[in-house]
PDB file of C-alpha atoms and ligand atoms in Angstrom:
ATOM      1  CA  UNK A  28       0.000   0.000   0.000  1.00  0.00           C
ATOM      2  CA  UNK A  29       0.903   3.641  -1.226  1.00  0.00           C
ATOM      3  CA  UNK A  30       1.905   5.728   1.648  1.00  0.00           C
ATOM      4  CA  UNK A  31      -0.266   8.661   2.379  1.00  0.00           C
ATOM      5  CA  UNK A  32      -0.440  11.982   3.856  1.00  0.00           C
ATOM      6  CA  UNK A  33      -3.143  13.583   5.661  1.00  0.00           C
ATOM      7  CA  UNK A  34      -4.027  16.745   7.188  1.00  0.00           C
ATOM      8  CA  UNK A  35      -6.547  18.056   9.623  1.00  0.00           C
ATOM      9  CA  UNK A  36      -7.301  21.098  11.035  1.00  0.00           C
ATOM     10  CA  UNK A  37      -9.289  22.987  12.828  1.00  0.00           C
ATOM     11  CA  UNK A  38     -10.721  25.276  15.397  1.00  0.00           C
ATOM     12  CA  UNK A  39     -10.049  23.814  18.953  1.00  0.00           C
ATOM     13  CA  UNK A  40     -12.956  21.494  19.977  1.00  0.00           C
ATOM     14  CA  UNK A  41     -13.814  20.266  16.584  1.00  0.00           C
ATOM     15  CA  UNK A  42     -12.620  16.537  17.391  1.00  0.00           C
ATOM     16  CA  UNK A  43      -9.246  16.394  15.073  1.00  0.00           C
ATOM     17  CA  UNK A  44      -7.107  14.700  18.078  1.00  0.00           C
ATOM     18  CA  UNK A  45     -10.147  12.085  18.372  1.00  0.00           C
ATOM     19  CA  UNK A  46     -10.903  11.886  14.929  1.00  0.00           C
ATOM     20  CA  UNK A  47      -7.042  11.966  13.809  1.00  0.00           C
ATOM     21  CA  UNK A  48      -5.806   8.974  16.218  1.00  0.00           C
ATOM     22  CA  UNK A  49      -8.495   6.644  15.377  1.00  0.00           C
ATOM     23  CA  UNK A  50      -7.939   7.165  11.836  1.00  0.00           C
ATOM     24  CA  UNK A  51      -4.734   6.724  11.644  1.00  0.00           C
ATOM     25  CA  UNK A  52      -5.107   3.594  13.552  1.00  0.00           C
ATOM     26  CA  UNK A  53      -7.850   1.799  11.305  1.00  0.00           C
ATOM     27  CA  UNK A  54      -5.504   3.010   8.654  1.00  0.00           C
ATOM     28  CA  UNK A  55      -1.791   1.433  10.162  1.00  0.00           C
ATOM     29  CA  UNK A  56      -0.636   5.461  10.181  1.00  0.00           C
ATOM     30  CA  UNK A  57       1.420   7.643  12.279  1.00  0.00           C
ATOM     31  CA  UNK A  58      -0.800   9.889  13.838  1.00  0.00           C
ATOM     32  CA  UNK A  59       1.170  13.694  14.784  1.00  0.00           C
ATOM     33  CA  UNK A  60      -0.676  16.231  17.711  1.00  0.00           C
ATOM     34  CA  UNK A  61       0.976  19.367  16.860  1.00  0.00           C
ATOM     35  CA  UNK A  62      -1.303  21.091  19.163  1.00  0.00           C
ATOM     36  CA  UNK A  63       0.849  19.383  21.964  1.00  0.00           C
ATOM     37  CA  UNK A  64       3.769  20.548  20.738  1.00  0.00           C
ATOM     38  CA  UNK A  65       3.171  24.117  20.461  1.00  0.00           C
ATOM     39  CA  UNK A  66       1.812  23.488  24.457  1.00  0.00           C
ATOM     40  CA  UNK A  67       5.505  21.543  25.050  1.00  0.00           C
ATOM     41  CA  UNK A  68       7.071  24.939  24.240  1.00  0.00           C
ATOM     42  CA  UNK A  69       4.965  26.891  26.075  1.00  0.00           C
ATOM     43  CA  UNK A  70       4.994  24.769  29.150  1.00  0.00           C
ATOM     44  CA  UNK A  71       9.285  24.961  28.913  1.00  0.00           C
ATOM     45  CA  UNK A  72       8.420  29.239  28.370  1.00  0.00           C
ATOM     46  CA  UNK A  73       6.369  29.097  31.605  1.00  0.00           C
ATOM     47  CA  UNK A  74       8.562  26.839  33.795  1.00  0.00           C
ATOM     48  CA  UNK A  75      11.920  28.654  32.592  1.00  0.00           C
ATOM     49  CA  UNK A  76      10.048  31.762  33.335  1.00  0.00           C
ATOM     50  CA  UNK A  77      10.270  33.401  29.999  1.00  0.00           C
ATOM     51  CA  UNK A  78       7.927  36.519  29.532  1.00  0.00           C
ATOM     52  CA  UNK A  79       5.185  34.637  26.888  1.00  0.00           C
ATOM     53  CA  UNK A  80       4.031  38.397  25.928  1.00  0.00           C
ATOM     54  CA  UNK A  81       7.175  39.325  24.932  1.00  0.00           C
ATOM     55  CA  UNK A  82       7.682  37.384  21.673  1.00  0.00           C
ATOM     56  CA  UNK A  83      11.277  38.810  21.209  1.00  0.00           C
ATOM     57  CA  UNK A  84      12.405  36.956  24.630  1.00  0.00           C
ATOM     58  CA  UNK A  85      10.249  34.260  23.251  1.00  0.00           C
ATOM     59  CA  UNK A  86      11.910  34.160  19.833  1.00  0.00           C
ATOM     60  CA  UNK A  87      15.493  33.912  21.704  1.00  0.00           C
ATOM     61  CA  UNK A  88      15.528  30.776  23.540  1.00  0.00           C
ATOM     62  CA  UNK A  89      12.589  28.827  21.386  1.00  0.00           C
ATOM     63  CA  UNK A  90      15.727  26.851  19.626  1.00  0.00           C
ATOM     64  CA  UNK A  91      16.720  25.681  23.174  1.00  0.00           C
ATOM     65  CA  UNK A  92      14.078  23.127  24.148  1.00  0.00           C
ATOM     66  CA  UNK A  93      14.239  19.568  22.712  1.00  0.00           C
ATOM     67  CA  UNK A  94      10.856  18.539  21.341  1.00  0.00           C
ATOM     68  CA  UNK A  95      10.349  15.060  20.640  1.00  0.00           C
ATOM     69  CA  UNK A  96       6.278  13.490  19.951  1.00  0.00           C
ATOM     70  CA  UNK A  97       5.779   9.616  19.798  1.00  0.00           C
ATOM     71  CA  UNK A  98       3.848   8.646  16.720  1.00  0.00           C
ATOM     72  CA  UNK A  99       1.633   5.558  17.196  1.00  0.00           C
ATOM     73  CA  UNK A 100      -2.209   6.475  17.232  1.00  0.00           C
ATOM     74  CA  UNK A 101      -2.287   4.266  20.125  1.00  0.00           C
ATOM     75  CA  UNK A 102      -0.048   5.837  22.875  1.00  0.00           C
ATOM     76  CA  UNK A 103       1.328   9.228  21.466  1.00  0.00           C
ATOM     77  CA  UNK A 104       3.846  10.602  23.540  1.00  0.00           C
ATOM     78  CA  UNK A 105       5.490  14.084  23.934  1.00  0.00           C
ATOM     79  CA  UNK A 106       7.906  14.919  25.887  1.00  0.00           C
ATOM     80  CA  UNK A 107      10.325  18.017  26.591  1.00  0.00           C
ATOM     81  CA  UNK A 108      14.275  17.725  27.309  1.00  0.00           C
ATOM     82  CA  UNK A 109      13.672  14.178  27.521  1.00  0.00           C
ATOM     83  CA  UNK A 110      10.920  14.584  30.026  1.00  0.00           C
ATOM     84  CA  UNK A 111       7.004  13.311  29.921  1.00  0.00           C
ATOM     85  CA  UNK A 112       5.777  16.752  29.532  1.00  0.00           C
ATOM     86  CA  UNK A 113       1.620  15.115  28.603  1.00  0.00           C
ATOM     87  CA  UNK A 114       0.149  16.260  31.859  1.00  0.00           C
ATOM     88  CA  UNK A 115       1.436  19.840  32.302  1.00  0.00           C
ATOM     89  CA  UNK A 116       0.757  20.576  28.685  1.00  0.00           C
ATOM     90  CA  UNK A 117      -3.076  20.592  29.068  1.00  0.00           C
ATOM     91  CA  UNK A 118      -3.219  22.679  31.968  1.00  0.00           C
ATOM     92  CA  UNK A 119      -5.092  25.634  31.597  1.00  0.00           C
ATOM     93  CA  UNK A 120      -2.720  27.812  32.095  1.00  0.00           C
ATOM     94  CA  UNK A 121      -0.744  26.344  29.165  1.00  0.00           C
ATOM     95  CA  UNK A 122      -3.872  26.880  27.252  1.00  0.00           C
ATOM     96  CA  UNK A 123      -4.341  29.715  27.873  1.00  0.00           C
ATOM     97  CA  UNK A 124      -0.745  31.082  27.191  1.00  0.00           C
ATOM     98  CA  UNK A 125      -0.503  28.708  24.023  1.00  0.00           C
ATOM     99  CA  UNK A 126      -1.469  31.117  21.203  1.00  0.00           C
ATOM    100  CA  UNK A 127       0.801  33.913  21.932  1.00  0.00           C
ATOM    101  CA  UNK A 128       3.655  31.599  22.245  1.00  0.00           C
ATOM    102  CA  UNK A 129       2.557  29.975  18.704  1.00  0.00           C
ATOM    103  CA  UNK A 130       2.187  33.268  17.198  1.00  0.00           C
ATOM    104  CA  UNK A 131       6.082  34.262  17.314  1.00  0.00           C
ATOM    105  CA  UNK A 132       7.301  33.626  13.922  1.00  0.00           C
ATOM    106  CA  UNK A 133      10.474  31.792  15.326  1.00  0.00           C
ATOM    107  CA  UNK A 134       8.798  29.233  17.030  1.00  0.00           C
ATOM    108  CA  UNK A 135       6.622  28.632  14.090  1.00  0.00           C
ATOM    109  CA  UNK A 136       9.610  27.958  12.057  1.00  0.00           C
ATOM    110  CA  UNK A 137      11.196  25.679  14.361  1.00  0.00           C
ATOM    111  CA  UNK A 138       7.980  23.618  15.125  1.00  0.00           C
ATOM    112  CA  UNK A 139       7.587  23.747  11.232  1.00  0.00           C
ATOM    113  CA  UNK A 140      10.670  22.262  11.028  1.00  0.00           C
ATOM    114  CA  UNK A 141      10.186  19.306  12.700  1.00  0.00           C
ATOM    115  CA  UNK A 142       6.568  18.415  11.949  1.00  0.00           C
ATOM    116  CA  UNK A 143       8.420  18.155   8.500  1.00  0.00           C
ATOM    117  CA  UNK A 144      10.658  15.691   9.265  1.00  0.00           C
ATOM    118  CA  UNK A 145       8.470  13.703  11.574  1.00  0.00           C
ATOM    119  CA  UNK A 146       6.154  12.817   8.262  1.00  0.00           C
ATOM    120  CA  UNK A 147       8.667  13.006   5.735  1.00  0.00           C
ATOM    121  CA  UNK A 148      10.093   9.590   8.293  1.00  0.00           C
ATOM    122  CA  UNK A 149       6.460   7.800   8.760  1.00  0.00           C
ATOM    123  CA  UNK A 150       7.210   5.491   6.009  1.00  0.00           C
ATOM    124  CA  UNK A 151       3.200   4.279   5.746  1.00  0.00           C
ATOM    125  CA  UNK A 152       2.014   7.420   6.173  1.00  0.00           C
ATOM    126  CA  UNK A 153       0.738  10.035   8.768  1.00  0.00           C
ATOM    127  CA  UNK A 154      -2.604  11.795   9.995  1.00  0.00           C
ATOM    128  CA  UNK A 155      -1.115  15.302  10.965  1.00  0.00           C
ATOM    129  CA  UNK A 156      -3.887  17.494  13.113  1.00  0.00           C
ATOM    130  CA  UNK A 157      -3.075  21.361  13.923  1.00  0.00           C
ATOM    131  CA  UNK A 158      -4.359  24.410  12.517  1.00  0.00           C
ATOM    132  CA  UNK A 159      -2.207  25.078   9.505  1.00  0.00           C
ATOM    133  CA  UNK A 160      -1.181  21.489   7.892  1.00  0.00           C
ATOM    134  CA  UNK A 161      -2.522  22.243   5.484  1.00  0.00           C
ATOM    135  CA  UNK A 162      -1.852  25.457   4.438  1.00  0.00           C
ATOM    136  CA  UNK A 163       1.713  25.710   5.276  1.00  0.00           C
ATOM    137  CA  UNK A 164       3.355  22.656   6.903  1.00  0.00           C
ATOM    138  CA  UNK A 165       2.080  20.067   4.005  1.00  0.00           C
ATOM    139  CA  UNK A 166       1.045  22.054   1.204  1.00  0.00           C
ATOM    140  CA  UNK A 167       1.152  19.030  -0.379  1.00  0.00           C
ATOM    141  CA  UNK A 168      -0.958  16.479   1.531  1.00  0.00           C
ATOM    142  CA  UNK A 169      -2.959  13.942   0.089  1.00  0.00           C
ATOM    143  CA  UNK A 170      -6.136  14.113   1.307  1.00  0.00           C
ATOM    144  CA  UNK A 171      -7.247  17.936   3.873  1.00  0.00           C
ATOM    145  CA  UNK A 172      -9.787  18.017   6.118  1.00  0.00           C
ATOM    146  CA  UNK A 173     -11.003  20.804   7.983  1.00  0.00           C
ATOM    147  CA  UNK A 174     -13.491  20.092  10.871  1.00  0.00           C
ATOM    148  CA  UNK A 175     -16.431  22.767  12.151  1.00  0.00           C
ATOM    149  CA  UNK A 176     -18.594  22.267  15.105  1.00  0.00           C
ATOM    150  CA  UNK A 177     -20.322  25.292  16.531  1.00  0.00           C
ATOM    151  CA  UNK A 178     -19.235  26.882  19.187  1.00  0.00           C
ATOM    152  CA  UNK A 179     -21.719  25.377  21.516  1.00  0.00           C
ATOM    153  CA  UNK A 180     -21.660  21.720  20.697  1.00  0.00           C
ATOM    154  CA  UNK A 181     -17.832  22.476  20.858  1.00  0.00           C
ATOM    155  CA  UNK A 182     -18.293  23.777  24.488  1.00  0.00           C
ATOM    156  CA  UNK A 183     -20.684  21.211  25.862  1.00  0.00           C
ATOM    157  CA  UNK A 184     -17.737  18.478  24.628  1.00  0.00           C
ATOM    158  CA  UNK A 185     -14.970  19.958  26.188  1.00  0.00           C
ATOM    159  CA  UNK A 186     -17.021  21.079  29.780  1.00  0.00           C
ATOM    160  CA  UNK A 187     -17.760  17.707  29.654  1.00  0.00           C
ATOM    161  CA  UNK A 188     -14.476  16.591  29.675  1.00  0.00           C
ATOM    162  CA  UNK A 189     -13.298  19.007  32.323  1.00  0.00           C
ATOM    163  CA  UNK A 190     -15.654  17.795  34.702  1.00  0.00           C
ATOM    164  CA  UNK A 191     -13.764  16.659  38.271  1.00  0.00           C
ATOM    165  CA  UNK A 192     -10.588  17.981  37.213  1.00  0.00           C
ATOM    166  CA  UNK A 193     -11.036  21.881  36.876  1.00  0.00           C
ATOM    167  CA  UNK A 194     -14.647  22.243  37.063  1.00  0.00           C
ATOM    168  CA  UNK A 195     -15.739  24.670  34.350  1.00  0.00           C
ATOM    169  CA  UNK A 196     -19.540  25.699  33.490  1.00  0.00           C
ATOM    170  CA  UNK A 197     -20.223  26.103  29.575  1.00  0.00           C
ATOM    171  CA  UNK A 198     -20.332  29.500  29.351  1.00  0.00           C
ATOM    172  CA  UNK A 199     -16.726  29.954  30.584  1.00  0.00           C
ATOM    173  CA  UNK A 200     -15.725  27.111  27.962  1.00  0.00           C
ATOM    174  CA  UNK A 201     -17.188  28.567  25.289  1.00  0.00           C
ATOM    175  CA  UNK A 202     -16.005  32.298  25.921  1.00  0.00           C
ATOM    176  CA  UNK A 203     -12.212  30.560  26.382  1.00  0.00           C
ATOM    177  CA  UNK A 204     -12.325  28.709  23.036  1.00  0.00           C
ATOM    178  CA  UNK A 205     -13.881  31.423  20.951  1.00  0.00           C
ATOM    179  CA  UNK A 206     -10.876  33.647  22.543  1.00  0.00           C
ATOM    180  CA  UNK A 207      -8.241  31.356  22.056  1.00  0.00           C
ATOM    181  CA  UNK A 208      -9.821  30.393  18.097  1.00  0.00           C
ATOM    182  CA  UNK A 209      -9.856  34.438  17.155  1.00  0.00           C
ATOM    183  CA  UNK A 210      -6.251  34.770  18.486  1.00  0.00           C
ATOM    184  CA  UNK A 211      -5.226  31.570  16.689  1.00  0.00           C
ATOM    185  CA  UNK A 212      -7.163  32.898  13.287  1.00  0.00           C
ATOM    186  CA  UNK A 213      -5.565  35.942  13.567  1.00  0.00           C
ATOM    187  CA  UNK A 214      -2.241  35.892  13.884  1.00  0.00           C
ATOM    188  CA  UNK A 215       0.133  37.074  11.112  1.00  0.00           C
ATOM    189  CA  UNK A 216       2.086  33.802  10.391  1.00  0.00           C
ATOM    190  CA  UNK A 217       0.406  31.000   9.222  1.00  0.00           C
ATOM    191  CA  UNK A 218      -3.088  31.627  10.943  1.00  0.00           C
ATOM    192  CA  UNK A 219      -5.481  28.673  11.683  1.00  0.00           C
ATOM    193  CA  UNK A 220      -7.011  28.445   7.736  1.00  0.00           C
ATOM    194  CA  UNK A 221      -8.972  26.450   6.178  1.00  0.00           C
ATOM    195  CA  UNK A 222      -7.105  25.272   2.982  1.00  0.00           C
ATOM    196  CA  UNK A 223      -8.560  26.312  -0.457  1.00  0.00           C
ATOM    197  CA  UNK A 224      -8.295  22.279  -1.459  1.00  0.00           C
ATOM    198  CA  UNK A 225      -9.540  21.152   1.709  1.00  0.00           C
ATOM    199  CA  UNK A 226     -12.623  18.740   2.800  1.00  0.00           C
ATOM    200  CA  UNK A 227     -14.868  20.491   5.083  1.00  0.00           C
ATOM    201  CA  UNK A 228     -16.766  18.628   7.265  1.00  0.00           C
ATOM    202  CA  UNK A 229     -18.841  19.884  10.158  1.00  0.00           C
ATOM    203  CA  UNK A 230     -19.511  17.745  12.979  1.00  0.00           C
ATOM    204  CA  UNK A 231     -21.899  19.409  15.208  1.00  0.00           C
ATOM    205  CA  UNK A 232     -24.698  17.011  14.464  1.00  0.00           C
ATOM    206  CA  UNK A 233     -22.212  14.105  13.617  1.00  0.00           C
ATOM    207  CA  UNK A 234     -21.411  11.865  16.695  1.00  0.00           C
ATOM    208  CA  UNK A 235     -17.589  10.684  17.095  1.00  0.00           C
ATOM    209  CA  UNK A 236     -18.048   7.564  14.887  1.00  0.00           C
ATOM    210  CA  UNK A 237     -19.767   9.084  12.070  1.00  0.00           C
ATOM    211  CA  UNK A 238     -16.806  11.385  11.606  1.00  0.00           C
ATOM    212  CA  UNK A 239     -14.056   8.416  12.064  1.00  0.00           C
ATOM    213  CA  UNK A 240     -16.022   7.348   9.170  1.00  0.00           C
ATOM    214  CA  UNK A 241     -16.412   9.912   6.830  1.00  0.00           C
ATOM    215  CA  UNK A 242     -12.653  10.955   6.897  1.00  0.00           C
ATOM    216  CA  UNK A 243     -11.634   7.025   6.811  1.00  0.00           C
ATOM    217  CA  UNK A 244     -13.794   6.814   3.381  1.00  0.00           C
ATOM    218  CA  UNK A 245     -12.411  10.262   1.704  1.00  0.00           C
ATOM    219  CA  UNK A 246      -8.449   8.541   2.509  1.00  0.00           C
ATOM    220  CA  UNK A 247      -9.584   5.227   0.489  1.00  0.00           C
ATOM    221  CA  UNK A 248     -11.270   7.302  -1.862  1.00  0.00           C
ATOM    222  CA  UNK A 249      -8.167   9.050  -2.397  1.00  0.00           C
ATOM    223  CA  UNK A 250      -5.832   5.696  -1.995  1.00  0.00           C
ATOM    224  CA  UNK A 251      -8.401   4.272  -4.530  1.00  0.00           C
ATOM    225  CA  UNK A 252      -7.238   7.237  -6.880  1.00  0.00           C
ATOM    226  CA  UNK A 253      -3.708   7.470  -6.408  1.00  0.00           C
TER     227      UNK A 253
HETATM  228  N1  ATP B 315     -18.437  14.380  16.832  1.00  0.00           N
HETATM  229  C1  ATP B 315     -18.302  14.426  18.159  1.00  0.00           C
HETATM  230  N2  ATP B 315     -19.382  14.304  18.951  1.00  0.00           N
HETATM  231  C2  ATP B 315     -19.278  14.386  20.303  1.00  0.00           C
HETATM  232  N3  ATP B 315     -18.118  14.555  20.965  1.00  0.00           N
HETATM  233  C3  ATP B 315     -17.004  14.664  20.229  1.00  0.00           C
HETATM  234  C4  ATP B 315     -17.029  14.601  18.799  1.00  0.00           C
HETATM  235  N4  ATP B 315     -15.768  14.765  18.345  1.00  0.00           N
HETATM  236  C5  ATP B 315     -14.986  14.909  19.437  1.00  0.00           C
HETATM  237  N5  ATP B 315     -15.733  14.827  20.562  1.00  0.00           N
HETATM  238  C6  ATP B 315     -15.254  15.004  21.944  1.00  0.00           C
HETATM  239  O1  ATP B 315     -14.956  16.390  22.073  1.00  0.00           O
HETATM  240  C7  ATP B 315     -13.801  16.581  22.862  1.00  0.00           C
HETATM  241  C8  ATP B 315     -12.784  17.395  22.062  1.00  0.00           C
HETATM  242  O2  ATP B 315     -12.316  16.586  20.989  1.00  0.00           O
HETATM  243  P1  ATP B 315     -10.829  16.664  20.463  1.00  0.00           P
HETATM  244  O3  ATP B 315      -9.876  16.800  21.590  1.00  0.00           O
HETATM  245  O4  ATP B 315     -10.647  15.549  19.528  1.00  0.00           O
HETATM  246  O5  ATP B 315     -10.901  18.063  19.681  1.00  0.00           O
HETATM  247  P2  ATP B 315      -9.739  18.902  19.046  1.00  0.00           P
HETATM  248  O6  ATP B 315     -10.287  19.526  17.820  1.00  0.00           O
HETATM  249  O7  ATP B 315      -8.528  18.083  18.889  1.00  0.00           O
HETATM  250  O8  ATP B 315      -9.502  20.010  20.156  1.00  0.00           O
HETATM  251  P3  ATP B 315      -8.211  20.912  20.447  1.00  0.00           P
HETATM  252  O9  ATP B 315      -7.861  21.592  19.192  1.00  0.00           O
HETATM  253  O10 ATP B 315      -8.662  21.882  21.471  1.00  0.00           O
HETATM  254  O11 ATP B 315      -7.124  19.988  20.930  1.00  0.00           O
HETATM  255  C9  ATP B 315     -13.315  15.190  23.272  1.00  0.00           C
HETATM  256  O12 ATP B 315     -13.841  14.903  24.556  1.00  0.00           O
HETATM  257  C10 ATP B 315     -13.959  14.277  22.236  1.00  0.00           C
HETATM  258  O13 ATP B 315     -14.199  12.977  22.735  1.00  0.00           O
HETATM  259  N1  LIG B 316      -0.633  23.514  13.814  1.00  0.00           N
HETATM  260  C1  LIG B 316      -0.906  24.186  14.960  1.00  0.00           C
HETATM  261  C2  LIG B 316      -1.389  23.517  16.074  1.00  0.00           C
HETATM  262  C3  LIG B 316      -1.641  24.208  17.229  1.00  0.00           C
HETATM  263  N2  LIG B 316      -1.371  25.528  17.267  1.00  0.00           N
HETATM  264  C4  LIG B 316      -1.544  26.304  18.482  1.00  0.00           C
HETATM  265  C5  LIG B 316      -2.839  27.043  18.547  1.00  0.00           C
HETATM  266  C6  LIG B 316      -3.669  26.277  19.534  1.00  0.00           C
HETATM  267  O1  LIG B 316      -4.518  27.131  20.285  1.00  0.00           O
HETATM  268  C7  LIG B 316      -2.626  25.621  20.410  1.00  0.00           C
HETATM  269  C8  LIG B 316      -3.008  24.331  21.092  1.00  0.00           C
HETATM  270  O2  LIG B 316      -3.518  23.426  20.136  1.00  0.00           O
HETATM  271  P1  LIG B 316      -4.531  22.238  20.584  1.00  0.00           P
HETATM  272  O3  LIG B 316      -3.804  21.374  21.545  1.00  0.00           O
HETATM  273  O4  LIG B 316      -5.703  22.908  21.217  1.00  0.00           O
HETATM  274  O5  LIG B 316      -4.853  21.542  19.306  1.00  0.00           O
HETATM  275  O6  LIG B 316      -1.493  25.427  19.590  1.00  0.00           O
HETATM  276  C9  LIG B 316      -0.909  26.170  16.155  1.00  0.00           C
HETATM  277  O7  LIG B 316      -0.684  27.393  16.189  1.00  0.00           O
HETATM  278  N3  LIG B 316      -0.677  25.485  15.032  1.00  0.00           N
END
């Protein structure tokens, strides 16, 4: 089998990390969460006490961390300096300091960088979720998808998931993501963007497995094609 390349982003919510790792795993792929490593950086920002608003003191030391994400669907790792960095990343204050650290063009380059090489090596083929794979890191991809929910359903899925950890009402949830999605849209360097050649597929009324299915059928249709 032909290896293939896929990319799908996203607004934050949407279900690419869900969708993305049980794709690639019906599919024998790598599966890459570049979302977690734009939190690794900012998590090694925050704990080496680097101003995050000042994107020049950013820029500086962004080359210094060492980055490295697992790539099996089934138990994706990330860690930092050679550390299991998986917990601190999704704290919310990584969260919430995650798209100003992503917005400095230097750490875009470097992170860039590396999601390059890490599917250029996945010799069957890779499922690569962020918010510009396919605009800018894999121009080239086989197959783009871009997921939609509204911001609701998007809300109710992530409170949901919050619940008994730190407790979080809807309301809050929904104000954070629509925050963090216009930051993430706006930005100067490679903004979260649907690509002009991209699928889009909105999932508000779509449960988990009707997605897994919909973006498994559009990669044979395009392995059928190739
Ligand atoms: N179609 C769906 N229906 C209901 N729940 C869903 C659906 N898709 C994903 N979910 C749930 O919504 C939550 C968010 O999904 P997921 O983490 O995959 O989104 P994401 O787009 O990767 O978000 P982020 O960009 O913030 O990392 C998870 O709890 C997931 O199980
Ligand atoms: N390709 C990407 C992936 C992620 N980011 C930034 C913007 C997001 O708010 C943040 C965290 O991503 P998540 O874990 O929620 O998927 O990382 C980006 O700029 N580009």
């Amino acid at each position: 089998m032909e290896s293939v390349i896929v990319a799908i982003d996203g607004p934050s919510g949407t279900g690419k990390s869900s969708t993305s790792k049980a794709v690639a795993a019906e599919l024998g792929l790598s599966y890459l969460d570049t979302g977690a490593q734009y939190r690794a950086i900012t998590w090694w920002m925050l704990t080496n006490g680097v101003d995050v608003d000042d994107p020049a003191a950013v820029a500086t030391v962004c080359d210094k961390p060492v980055i490295a994400s697992g790539t099996d669907p089934l138990a994706p790792t990330i860690s930092v300096d050679g550390a299991d960095a998986s917990g601190p990343i999704r704290t919310r204050d990584v969260t919430s300091k995650v798209s100003a650290v992503s917005a400095v063009p230097e750490v875009r380059a470097r992170i860039t960088e590396l999601q390059r090489t890490i599917a250029g090596a996945a010799e069957k083929g890779i499922v690569v979720e962020g918010r510009d794979i396919g605009t800018t890191v894999l121009p080239g991809a086989d197959l783009k998808i871009f997921l939609t929910a509204s911001p609701e359903a998007r809300a109710a899925r992530r409170s949901g998931e919050l619940k008994g950890k730190e407790a979080s009402d809807v309301e809050s949830t929904r104000e954070a993501l629509i925050k963090r999605d216009a930051a993430d849209s706006s930005r100067k360097t490679s903004p979260l963007a649907k690509a002009d050649d991209a699928v889009e597929v909105d999932t508000t009324d779509l449960t988990l497995k009707q997605v897994i299915e919909c973006v498994v059928a559009l990669v044979e249709e395009k392995r059928a094609a190739k």
